[in-house]
mmCIF file of C-alpha atoms in Angstrom:
data_model
loop_
_atom_site.group_PDB
_atom_site.id
_atom_site.type_symbol
_atom_site.label_atom_id
_atom_site.label_comp_id
_atom_site.label_asym_id
_atom_site.label_seq_id
_atom_site.Cartn_x
_atom_site.Cartn_y
_atom_site.Cartn_z
ATOM 1 C CA MET A 20 -42.775 -55.385 4.882
ATOM 2 C CA MET A 21 -41.004 -58.705 3.150
ATOM 3 C CA PRO A 22 -38.495 -59.660 5.414
ATOM 4 C CA LEU A 23 -35.713 -60.133 2.649
ATOM 5 C CA ARG A 24 -33.712 -57.479 2.380
ATOM 6 C CA PHE A 25 -33.756 -56.908 -1.455
ATOM 7 C CA PHE A 26 -37.460 -57.022 -1.578
ATOM 8 C CA SER A 27 -37.962 -54.021 0.860
ATOM 9 C CA PRO A 28 -40.851 -51.715 0.400
ATOM 10 C CA LEU A 29 -37.430 -49.124 -0.796
ATOM 11 C CA ALA A 30 -36.761 -51.409 -3.982
ATOM 12 C CA ALA A 31 -37.125 -50.266 -7.296
ATOM 13 C CA ALA A 32 -37.289 -53.438 -9.629
ATOM 14 C CA ALA A 33 -35.586 -56.111 -10.776
ATOM 15 C CA ALA A 34 -35.583 -56.290 -14.164
ATOM 16 C CA VAL A 35 -36.683 -59.034 -16.560
ATOM 17 C CA ALA A 36 -36.526 -59.901 -19.979
ATOM 18 C CA VAL A 37 -38.291 -63.412 -21.757
ATOM 19 C CA SER A 38 -39.018 -64.766 -25.044
ATOM 20 C CA MET A 39 -42.563 -64.482 -25.946
ATOM 21 C CA ALA A 40 -41.908 -66.759 -28.407
ATOM 22 C CA GLY A 41 -44.490 -69.791 -28.393
ATOM 23 C CA ALA A 42 -46.245 -68.887 -25.172
ATOM 24 C CA PRO A 43 -50.210 -69.726 -24.405
ATOM 25 C CA PRO A 44 -52.065 -66.411 -24.864
ATOM 26 C CA VAL A 45 -52.758 -65.663 -21.207
ATOM 27 C CA GLN A 46 -49.011 -66.461 -20.444
ATOM 28 C CA ALA A 47 -47.733 -64.210 -23.204
ATOM 29 C CA ASN A 48 -50.084 -61.514 -21.228
ATOM 30 C CA THR A 49 -48.470 -62.221 -17.773
ATOM 31 C CA ALA A 50 -44.725 -62.146 -19.338
ATOM 32 C CA ALA A 51 -45.645 -59.050 -20.757
ATOM 33 C CA SER A 52 -47.013 -57.018 -17.816
ATOM 34 C CA PHE A 53 -44.435 -58.388 -15.311
ATOM 35 C CA GLN A 54 -41.604 -57.405 -17.900
ATOM 36 C CA ARG A 55 -43.619 -53.738 -18.151
ATOM 37 C CA ASP A 56 -43.908 -53.914 -14.225
ATOM 38 C CA LEU A 57 -40.319 -54.508 -13.729
ATOM 39 C CA VAL A 58 -38.678 -51.799 -16.257
ATOM 40 C CA ALA A 59 -41.404 -49.215 -14.522
ATOM 41 C CA LEU A 60 -39.554 -50.093 -11.264
ATOM 42 C CA LEU A 61 -36.406 -49.663 -12.501
ATOM 43 C CA GLU A 62 -37.156 -46.674 -14.186
ATOM 44 C CA CYS A 63 -38.742 -44.887 -10.696
ATOM 45 C CA ARG A 64 -42.227 -45.005 -11.906
ATOM 46 C CA ALA A 65 -44.198 -48.093 -10.542
ATOM 47 C CA SER A 66 -47.347 -47.924 -8.809
ATOM 48 C CA PRO A 67 -47.184 -49.774 -5.505
ATOM 49 C CA ALA A 68 -49.472 -52.212 -6.978
ATOM 50 C CA ALA A 69 -46.698 -52.913 -9.341
ATOM 51 C CA MET A 70 -43.912 -53.086 -7.170
ATOM 52 C CA GLN A 71 -45.621 -55.369 -5.136
ATOM 53 C CA ALA A 72 -46.752 -58.154 -7.578
ATOM 54 C CA VAL A 73 -43.018 -57.849 -8.646
ATOM 55 C CA THR A 74 -41.753 -58.341 -5.690
ATOM 56 C CA THR A 75 -43.896 -61.307 -5.013
ATOM 57 C CA ALA A 76 -43.211 -63.265 -8.366
ATOM 58 C CA LEU A 77 -39.307 -62.420 -7.732
ATOM 59 C CA ARG A 78 -39.524 -63.815 -3.575
ATOM 60 C CA GLY A 79 -41.178 -66.868 -5.060
ATOM 61 C CA ALA A 80 -38.825 -67.472 -7.906
ATOM 62 C CA ARG A 81 -35.961 -66.748 -5.520
ATOM 63 C CA TYR A 82 -37.464 -69.121 -2.573
ATOM 64 C CA GLY A 83 -39.643 -71.682 -4.544
ATOM 65 C CA THR A 84 -38.861 -74.525 -6.154
ATOM 66 C CA PRO A 85 -38.041 -74.419 -10.046
ATOM 67 C CA GLN A 86 -41.163 -76.326 -11.100
ATOM 68 C CA GLU A 87 -43.071 -73.783 -9.192
ATOM 69 C CA ARG A 88 -41.727 -70.934 -11.078
ATOM 70 C CA PRO A 89 -43.710 -69.456 -13.855
ATOM 71 C CA ALA A 90 -42.510 -70.049 -17.515
ATOM 72 C CA HIS A 91 -41.513 -65.967 -17.920
ATOM 73 C CA LEU A 92 -39.093 -67.021 -14.709
ATOM 74 C CA GLN A 93 -37.361 -70.319 -16.097
ATOM 75 C CA GLY A 94 -34.168 -69.752 -16.114
ATOM 76 C CA TRP A 95 -33.157 -66.829 -13.976
ATOM 77 C CA GLY A 96 -30.255 -67.216 -11.619
ATOM 78 C CA PHE A 97 -30.283 -65.807 -7.706
ATOM 79 C CA SER A 98 -26.978 -65.790 -5.997
ATOM 80 C CA ASN A 99 -25.397 -64.156 -3.377
ATOM 81 C CA ASP A 100 -22.483 -62.322 -2.106
ATOM 82 C CA GLY A 101 -20.247 -63.870 0.829
ATOM 83 C CA ASP A 102 -22.147 -61.585 3.935
ATOM 84 C CA ASP A 103 -25.562 -62.494 2.128
ATOM 85 C CA THR A 104 -26.213 -58.688 1.820
ATOM 86 C CA THR A 105 -26.448 -58.745 -1.721
ATOM 87 C CA THR A 106 -28.563 -60.910 -4.131
ATOM 88 C CA PHE A 107 -27.441 -60.905 -7.890
ATOM 89 C CA ILE A 108 -30.118 -61.753 -10.321
ATOM 90 C CA ASP A 109 -28.938 -63.123 -13.686
ATOM 91 C CA MET A 110 -31.786 -63.098 -16.668
ATOM 92 C CA PRO A 111 -31.357 -65.345 -19.928
ATOM 93 C CA ASP A 112 -32.762 -62.706 -22.066
ATOM 94 C CA ALA A 113 -31.459 -58.988 -22.044
ATOM 95 C CA LEU A 114 -33.589 -56.351 -20.747
ATOM 96 C CA THR A 115 -33.117 -52.219 -21.302
ATOM 97 C CA VAL A 116 -33.736 -49.810 -18.748
ATOM 98 C CA HIS A 117 -32.482 -46.194 -19.086
ATOM 99 C CA GLY A 118 -31.080 -46.923 -22.584
ATOM 100 C CA ILE A 119 -28.987 -49.583 -20.843
ATOM 101 C CA THR A 120 -29.098 -53.279 -21.848
ATOM 102 C CA THR A 121 -28.167 -55.786 -19.327
ATOM 103 C CA HIS A 122 -28.848 -59.598 -18.379
ATOM 104 C CA ARG A 123 -28.202 -58.611 -14.350
ATOM 105 C CA VAL A 124 -29.898 -56.967 -11.727
ATOM 106 C CA VAL A 125 -28.574 -56.415 -8.362
ATOM 107 C CA ALA A 126 -30.608 -56.296 -5.253
ATOM 108 C CA ASP A 127 -29.514 -55.325 -1.733
ATOM 109 C CA ASP A 128 -30.847 -52.736 1.591
ATOM 110 C CA SER A 129 -30.886 -49.597 -0.936
ATOM 111 C CA GLY A 130 -33.274 -51.661 -3.622
ATOM 112 C CA PHE A 131 -33.298 -53.054 -7.071
ATOM 113 C CA SER A 132 -30.378 -51.883 -9.069
ATOM 114 C CA ILE A 133 -28.530 -52.674 -12.619
ATOM 115 C CA PRO A 134 -24.568 -52.321 -13.145
ATOM 116 C CA VAL A 135 -23.640 -49.596 -15.404
ATOM 117 C CA ASP A 136 -19.747 -48.607 -16.425
ATOM 118 C CA ALA A 137 -18.206 -45.273 -15.804
ATOM 119 C CA GLY A 138 -19.348 -43.756 -18.920
ATOM 120 C CA GLN A 139 -23.051 -44.862 -18.389
ATOM 121 C CA ARG A 140 -22.620 -43.179 -15.433
ATOM 122 C CA ALA A 141 -21.532 -40.082 -16.157
ATOM 123 C CA ARG A 142 -24.369 -40.054 -18.944
ATOM 124 C CA ILE A 143 -27.005 -40.598 -16.002
ATOM 125 C CA VAL A 144 -25.865 -37.997 -13.775
ATOM 126 C CA SER A 145 -25.614 -35.266 -16.334
ATOM 127 C CA GLY A 146 -28.552 -35.846 -17.951
ATOM 128 C CA ASN A 147 -30.793 -36.001 -14.884
ATOM 129 C CA GLY A 148 -28.569 -33.321 -12.951
ATOM 130 C CA LEU A 149 -27.914 -35.635 -9.887
ATOM 131 C CA ARG A 150 -26.010 -34.341 -6.897
ATOM 132 C CA LEU A 151 -22.771 -35.990 -5.926
ATOM 133 C CA ARG A 152 -22.373 -37.213 -1.844
ATOM 134 C CA SER A 153 -19.385 -39.271 -1.234
ATOM 135 C CA SER A 154 -17.692 -40.794 2.113
ATOM 136 C CA ASN A 155 -14.575 -42.659 2.557
ATOM 137 C CA LEU A 156 -14.787 -43.229 6.610
ATOM 138 C CA ARG A 157 -15.137 -47.151 5.912
ATOM 139 C CA GLU A 158 -14.594 -47.200 2.273
ATOM 140 C CA PRO A 159 -14.690 -45.178 -0.966
ATOM 141 C CA PHE A 160 -18.664 -44.951 -1.561
ATOM 142 C CA GLN A 161 -20.634 -42.039 -3.689
ATOM 143 C CA VAL A 162 -23.913 -41.565 -4.053
ATOM 144 C CA TRP A 163 -25.389 -39.356 -6.682
ATOM 145 C CA SER A 164 -29.066 -38.332 -6.290
ATOM 146 C CA PRO A 165 -31.195 -35.561 -6.803
ATOM 147 C CA PRO A 166 -30.974 -32.418 -4.667
ATOM 148 C CA GLU A 167 -34.666 -32.574 -3.553
ATOM 149 C CA VAL A 168 -33.876 -36.204 -2.189
ATOM 150 C CA SER A 169 -35.070 -36.385 1.407
ATOM 151 C CA GLY A 170 -36.379 -38.593 4.157
ATOM 152 C CA ASP A 171 -40.217 -37.108 3.074
ATOM 153 C CA ALA A 172 -42.310 -40.488 2.048
ATOM 154 C CA SER A 173 -44.268 -38.213 0.223
ATOM 155 C CA LEU A 174 -41.957 -37.493 -2.452
ATOM 156 C CA PRO A 175 -41.985 -39.417 -5.779
ATOM 157 C CA ALA A 176 -39.391 -41.981 -6.609
ATOM 158 C CA ALA A 177 -35.905 -40.809 -7.558
ATOM 159 C CA LEU A 178 -33.214 -42.016 -9.649
ATOM 160 C CA VAL A 179 -30.169 -42.921 -7.632
ATOM 161 C CA VAL A 180 -26.626 -43.749 -8.555
ATOM 162 C CA ARG A 181 -24.208 -45.483 -6.273
ATOM 163 C CA SER A 182 -20.723 -46.894 -6.313
ATOM 164 C CA ASP A 183 -20.752 -50.304 -5.460
ATOM 165 C CA GLY A 184 -16.983 -50.910 -4.647
ATOM 166 C CA LYS A 185 -15.944 -52.044 -8.243
ATOM 167 C CA GLY A 186 -18.379 -49.879 -10.210
ATOM 168 C CA TYR A 187 -21.471 -48.347 -10.374
ATOM 169 C CA ARG A 188 -25.202 -49.017 -10.219
ATOM 170 C CA VAL A 189 -28.891 -47.293 -10.841
ATOM 171 C CA GLY A 190 -31.634 -47.692 -9.567
ATOM 172 C CA CYS A 191 -34.638 -46.086 -7.477
ATOM 173 C CA ASP A 192 -35.241 -44.509 -4.160
ATOM 174 C CA TYR A 193 -38.788 -45.109 -3.356
ATOM 175 C CA PRO A 194 -41.103 -43.504 -0.978
ATOM 176 C CA GLY A 195 -42.546 -46.034 1.862
ATOM 177 C CA PRO A 196 -41.268 -47.174 5.227
ATOM 178 C CA MET A 197 -38.034 -47.492 4.413
ATOM 179 C CA ARG A 198 -37.828 -43.742 3.388
ATOM 180 C CA GLU A 199 -39.771 -42.771 6.311
ATOM 181 C CA ALA A 200 -37.267 -44.741 8.763
ATOM 182 C CA ARG A 201 -34.505 -44.088 7.521
ATOM 183 C CA VAL A 202 -33.372 -41.455 9.849
ATOM 184 C CA PRO A 203 -34.122 -42.695 13.508
ATOM 185 C CA PRO A 204 -36.654 -40.125 14.947
ATOM 186 C CA ARG A 205 -34.054 -38.772 17.525
ATOM 187 C CA LEU A 206 -31.313 -37.626 14.823
ATOM 188 C CA ARG A 207 -34.352 -35.896 12.937
ATOM 189 C CA GLU A 208 -33.446 -32.870 14.197
ATOM 190 C CA THR A 209 -30.680 -31.522 12.998
ATOM 191 C CA ALA A 210 -28.130 -28.582 13.191
ATOM 192 C CA SER A 211 -28.877 -25.182 11.916
ATOM 193 C CA ALA A 212 -26.113 -22.541 10.407
ATOM 194 C CA SER A 213 -26.299 -20.306 13.408
ATOM 195 C CA ASP A 214 -25.986 -23.675 15.741
ATOM 196 C CA ILE A 215 -22.472 -24.814 14.156
ATOM 197 C CA GLY A 216 -21.753 -20.722 14.536
ATOM 198 C CA ALA A 217 -22.131 -21.258 17.933
ATOM 199 C CA ALA A 218 -20.584 -24.281 18.820
ATOM 200 C CA LEU A 219 -17.074 -22.932 16.766
ATOM 201 C CA GLU A 220 -17.414 -19.936 18.851
ATOM 202 C CA CYS A 221 -17.532 -21.973 22.266
ATOM 203 C CA ARG A 222 -21.158 -19.902 23.082
ATOM 204 C CA ALA A 223 -23.635 -22.823 22.201
ATOM 205 C CA ASP A 224 -26.394 -24.181 24.561
ATOM 206 C CA ASP A 225 -27.233 -27.661 25.057
ATOM 207 C CA ALA A 226 -29.815 -27.864 22.686
ATOM 208 C CA ALA A 227 -27.699 -26.418 19.819
ATOM 209 C CA MET A 228 -24.988 -29.221 21.097
ATOM 210 C CA GLN A 229 -27.559 -31.885 20.703
ATOM 211 C CA ARG A 230 -28.677 -31.169 17.558
ATOM 212 C CA ILE A 231 -24.893 -30.980 16.075
ATOM 213 C CA ALA A 232 -24.511 -34.325 17.746
ATOM 214 C CA ASN A 233 -27.373 -35.499 15.519
ATOM 215 C CA MET A 234 -25.619 -34.400 12.582
ATOM 216 C CA TRP A 235 -22.396 -36.077 13.396
ATOM 217 C CA GLU A 236 -23.836 -39.126 13.789
ATOM 218 C CA ARG A 237 -26.098 -39.009 10.578
ATOM 219 C CA VAL A 238 -23.134 -38.349 8.339
ATOM 220 C CA SER A 239 -20.736 -40.904 9.887
ATOM 221 C CA GLU A 240 -23.310 -43.470 10.541
ATOM 222 C CA LEU A 241 -26.295 -43.344 7.785
ATOM 223 C CA SER A 242 -26.370 -43.533 4.248
ATOM 224 C CA PRO A 243 -25.850 -40.344 2.271
ATOM 225 C CA LEU A 244 -29.362 -40.242 1.461
ATOM 226 C CA ALA A 245 -30.218 -39.797 5.128
ATOM 227 C CA TRP A 246 -27.476 -36.577 5.606
ATOM 228 C CA PRO A 247 -28.785 -33.455 6.487
ATOM 229 C CA ASP A 248 -29.429 -31.358 3.386
ATOM 230 C CA ASN A 249 -26.172 -28.869 3.145
ATOM 231 C CA VAL A 250 -23.551 -32.104 3.721
ATOM 232 C CA SER A 251 -21.881 -33.050 0.342
ATOM 233 C CA ALA A 252 -19.117 -35.009 1.393
ATOM 234 C CA VAL A 253 -17.455 -36.624 4.990
ATOM 235 C CA ALA A 254 -13.971 -38.173 5.560
ATOM 236 C CA SER A 255 -11.429 -38.704 7.666
ATOM 237 C CA ARG A 256 -8.753 -35.925 7.664
ATOM 238 C CA ASP A 257 -5.045 -35.459 9.258
ATOM 239 C CA TYR A 258 -3.491 -32.367 9.739
ATOM 240 C CA ALA A 259 -0.019 -31.972 10.797
ATOM 241 C CA VAL A 260 0.438 -29.370 13.648
ATOM 242 C CA GLY A 261 3.903 -28.898 14.734
ATOM 243 C CA GLY A 262 5.010 -32.342 13.435
ATOM 244 C CA GLN A 263 2.208 -33.965 15.351
ATOM 245 C CA THR A 264 -1.221 -35.245 13.356
ATOM 246 C CA MET A 265 -4.136 -34.386 14.220
ATOM 247 C CA SER A 266 -7.047 -36.356 13.004
ATOM 248 C CA LEU A 267 -10.866 -35.010 12.530
ATOM 249 C CA LEU A 268 -13.797 -36.052 10.836
ATOM 250 C CA ALA A 269 -14.531 -33.517 7.972
ATOM 251 C CA VAL A 270 -17.268 -32.513 6.253
ATOM 252 C CA THR A 271 -17.947 -30.470 3.650
ATOM 253 C CA LEU A 272 -20.878 -28.430 3.201
ATOM 254 C CA ASP A 273 -22.793 -27.076 0.053
ATOM 255 C CA HIS A 274 -23.088 -23.750 1.468
ATOM 256 C CA PRO A 275 -21.260 -22.339 3.905
ATOM 257 C CA VAL A 276 -22.185 -21.322 7.760
ATOM 258 C CA MET A 277 -20.363 -18.219 9.496
ATOM 259 C CA LEU A 278 -17.402 -17.893 12.000
ATOM 260 C CA GLN A 279 -16.619 -14.281 12.891
ATOM 261 C CA GLY A 280 -17.885 -13.296 9.377
ATOM 262 C CA LEU A 281 -15.791 -15.488 7.527
ATOM 263 C CA PRO A 282 -17.229 -18.119 5.225
ATOM 264 C CA VAL A 283 -16.563 -21.760 6.398
ATOM 265 C CA HIS A 284 -17.267 -24.496 3.879
ATOM 266 C CA SER A 285 -15.243 -27.509 6.015
ATOM 267 C CA LEU A 286 -16.104 -28.539 9.463
ATOM 268 C CA GLY A 287 -13.917 -31.235 11.770
ATOM 269 C CA ILE A 288 -14.585 -33.228 15.053
ATOM 270 C CA ALA A 289 -11.625 -33.857 16.970
ATOM 271 C CA GLN A 290 -11.603 -35.427 20.509
ATOM 272 C CA GLY A 291 -12.448 -32.277 22.418
ATOM 273 C CA GLY A 292 -13.438 -29.878 19.743
ATOM 274 C CA TYR A 293 -14.961 -28.761 16.650
ATOM 275 C CA PHE A 294 -12.998 -26.719 14.115
ATOM 276 C CA ALA A 295 -13.633 -25.206 10.979
ATOM 277 C CA ASP A 296 -10.940 -25.442 8.122
ATOM 278 C CA MET A 297 -10.747 -22.212 7.181
ATOM 279 C CA GLY A 298 -9.728 -22.878 3.397
ATOM 280 C CA ASP A 299 -7.923 -20.087 1.930
ATOM 281 C CA ALA A 300 -8.057 -17.789 4.268
ATOM 282 C CA PRO A 301 -4.275 -16.433 5.866
ATOM 283 C CA LEU A 302 -3.708 -16.730 9.381
ATOM 284 C CA LYS A 303 -3.480 -13.237 9.688
ATOM 285 C CA ALA A 304 -7.266 -12.774 8.448
ATOM 286 C CA VAL A 305 -8.383 -15.519 10.955
ATOM 287 C CA LEU A 306 -6.705 -14.052 13.839
ATOM 288 C CA GLY A 307 -7.919 -10.508 12.651
ATOM 289 C CA ALA A 308 -11.508 -11.203 12.204
ATOM 290 C CA THR A 309 -11.715 -13.262 15.416
ATOM 291 C CA GLY A 310 -9.822 -11.095 17.742
ATOM 292 C CA LEU A 311 -7.094 -13.035 18.718
ATOM 293 C CA GLY A 312 -3.672 -11.235 19.411
ATOM 294 C CA ALA A 313 -0.272 -11.592 21.299
ATOM 295 C CA ALA A 314 -1.490 -12.101 24.254
ATOM 296 C CA ASP A 315 -3.567 -15.369 23.356
ATOM 297 C CA ARG A 316 -0.568 -16.698 21.841
ATOM 298 C CA GLN A 317 0.329 -20.209 23.345
ATOM 299 C CA ALA A 318 3.813 -22.010 23.878
ATOM 300 C CA GLU A 319 3.064 -24.514 21.429
ATOM 301 C CA GLY A 320 2.466 -22.191 18.622
ATOM 302 C CA TYR A 321 -1.682 -21.435 18.185
ATOM 303 C CA TRP A 322 -3.663 -18.952 19.815
ATOM 304 C CA MET A 323 -6.375 -19.707 22.590
ATOM 305 C CA ARG A 324 -8.797 -17.719 24.363
ATOM 306 C CA GLU A 325 -10.929 -19.214 27.394
ATOM 307 C CA GLY A 326 -14.268 -19.006 26.685
ATOM 308 C CA THR A 327 -16.616 -20.328 28.994
ATOM 309 C CA ARG A 328 -15.844 -22.790 32.546
ATOM 310 C CA GLU A 329 -18.702 -25.355 33.550
ATOM 311 C CA ALA A 330 -17.891 -26.936 37.337
ATOM 312 C CA SER A 331 -19.305 -30.562 37.800
ATOM 313 C CA SER A 332 -18.732 -33.043 40.835
ATOM 314 C CA GLY A 333 -14.549 -33.116 41.040
ATOM 315 C CA TYR A 334 -13.927 -31.225 37.982
ATOM 316 C CA THR A 335 -14.276 -27.975 35.586
ATOM 317 C CA ARG A 336 -14.801 -28.345 31.780
ATOM 318 C CA VAL A 337 -13.512 -25.486 30.208
ATOM 319 C CA ARG A 338 -14.180 -24.101 26.185
ATOM 320 C CA ALA A 339 -11.636 -22.421 24.938
ATOM 321 C CA PHE A 340 -11.582 -20.952 21.340
ATOM 322 C CA SER A 341 -8.488 -21.299 19.319
ATOM 323 C CA VAL A 342 -6.867 -20.761 15.966
ATOM 324 C CA ILE A 343 -4.321 -23.600 15.010
ATOM 325 C CA PRO A 344 -1.868 -23.036 11.928
ATOM 326 C CA THR A 345 -1.428 -26.298 10.374
ATOM 327 C CA ASP A 346 1.906 -27.417 8.886
ATOM 328 C CA SER A 347 0.579 -27.656 5.536
ATOM 329 C CA GLY A 348 -0.642 -23.711 6.122
ATOM 330 C CA ALA A 349 -4.083 -24.479 6.450
ATOM 331 C CA VAL A 350 -5.451 -22.866 9.425
ATOM 332 C CA LEU A 351 -8.153 -24.507 11.888
ATOM 333 C CA ALA A 352 -10.268 -22.037 14.024
ATOM 334 C CA GLY A 353 -13.005 -23.248 16.754
ATOM 335 C CA CYS A 354 -13.656 -24.585 19.740
ATOM 336 C CA MET A 355 -11.807 -26.907 22.411
ATOM 337 C CA THR A 356 -13.166 -28.436 25.591
ATOM 338 C CA SER A 357 -11.207 -29.868 28.301
ATOM 339 C CA GLU A 358 -11.742 -31.096 31.631
ATOM 340 C CA VAL A 359 -9.575 -29.856 34.568
ATOM 341 C CA ARG A 360 -9.706 -31.991 37.704
ATOM 342 C CA SER A 361 -10.976 -29.764 40.672
ATOM 343 C CA ALA A 362 -8.774 -29.234 43.560
ATOM 344 C CA ASP A 363 -9.661 -30.920 46.538
#
């Protein structure tokens, strides 16, 4: 594996355009072959050998002396962003990839890509049936990729479009060590729909809770390409409850899970609990489905029924199923966990 981030095995390509005029025949053939390989890399159809050849050549051009560069890489510019995680490769001659003409290639942890504008992004997404995944946990971030993209290294290279903070880039997700390592082994077993339903209803066992914890870690810490298949978005979301703010890490699902027979498309985790945003379901319907009534209403204005108690050294962990109406009219339902100190 190359030690440089932008020459990782996942990298799609660095694009190149060269002037062939006046070049000796052998040199011209080398330049033409290099250009074909680079275009293939950026268009997600390169062989491992072509990828390695391009990677080696660009690495040498980036870190060798100008005098050591082959003629077809003379005049290429390499620069880094402020934190040295992104390399900009500027070419003296333009290259056309995916019908887009560019003088710049961008290389970073995700591989090689070319900048595109909003119109080009929309055309590529629509033309290739790409699926949007988005996150706003650190900054607004979007990825469009084929629905079948996963951690399976046997899958072919896939076209990927993503936001970069200022615009968009189009590149590829190639099989190889980076795809295999995208999800750490400890996080590869993730929650099923039944696991999530059990957690919301305070009846999940320890194994299910661990799988759910894996899911939350993947969506909050890893690239959208490493998310569980059913997750389409993750965001920090605030709900007003009784004039106070309740903050959740919210996950949007492509396909619903069920809570007491009601479909749930949005899940949230907060300190001490897992919740479902019940969407358009009215409070009366949620209470009816969950079986909570007047005897379960708390003074603070929500409904709660104790589920399980688990005694431990010095305290008791209590799980209670709760339905919480928010000030906006949305209804949250799920399992709240609290710890009660045991009496001496």
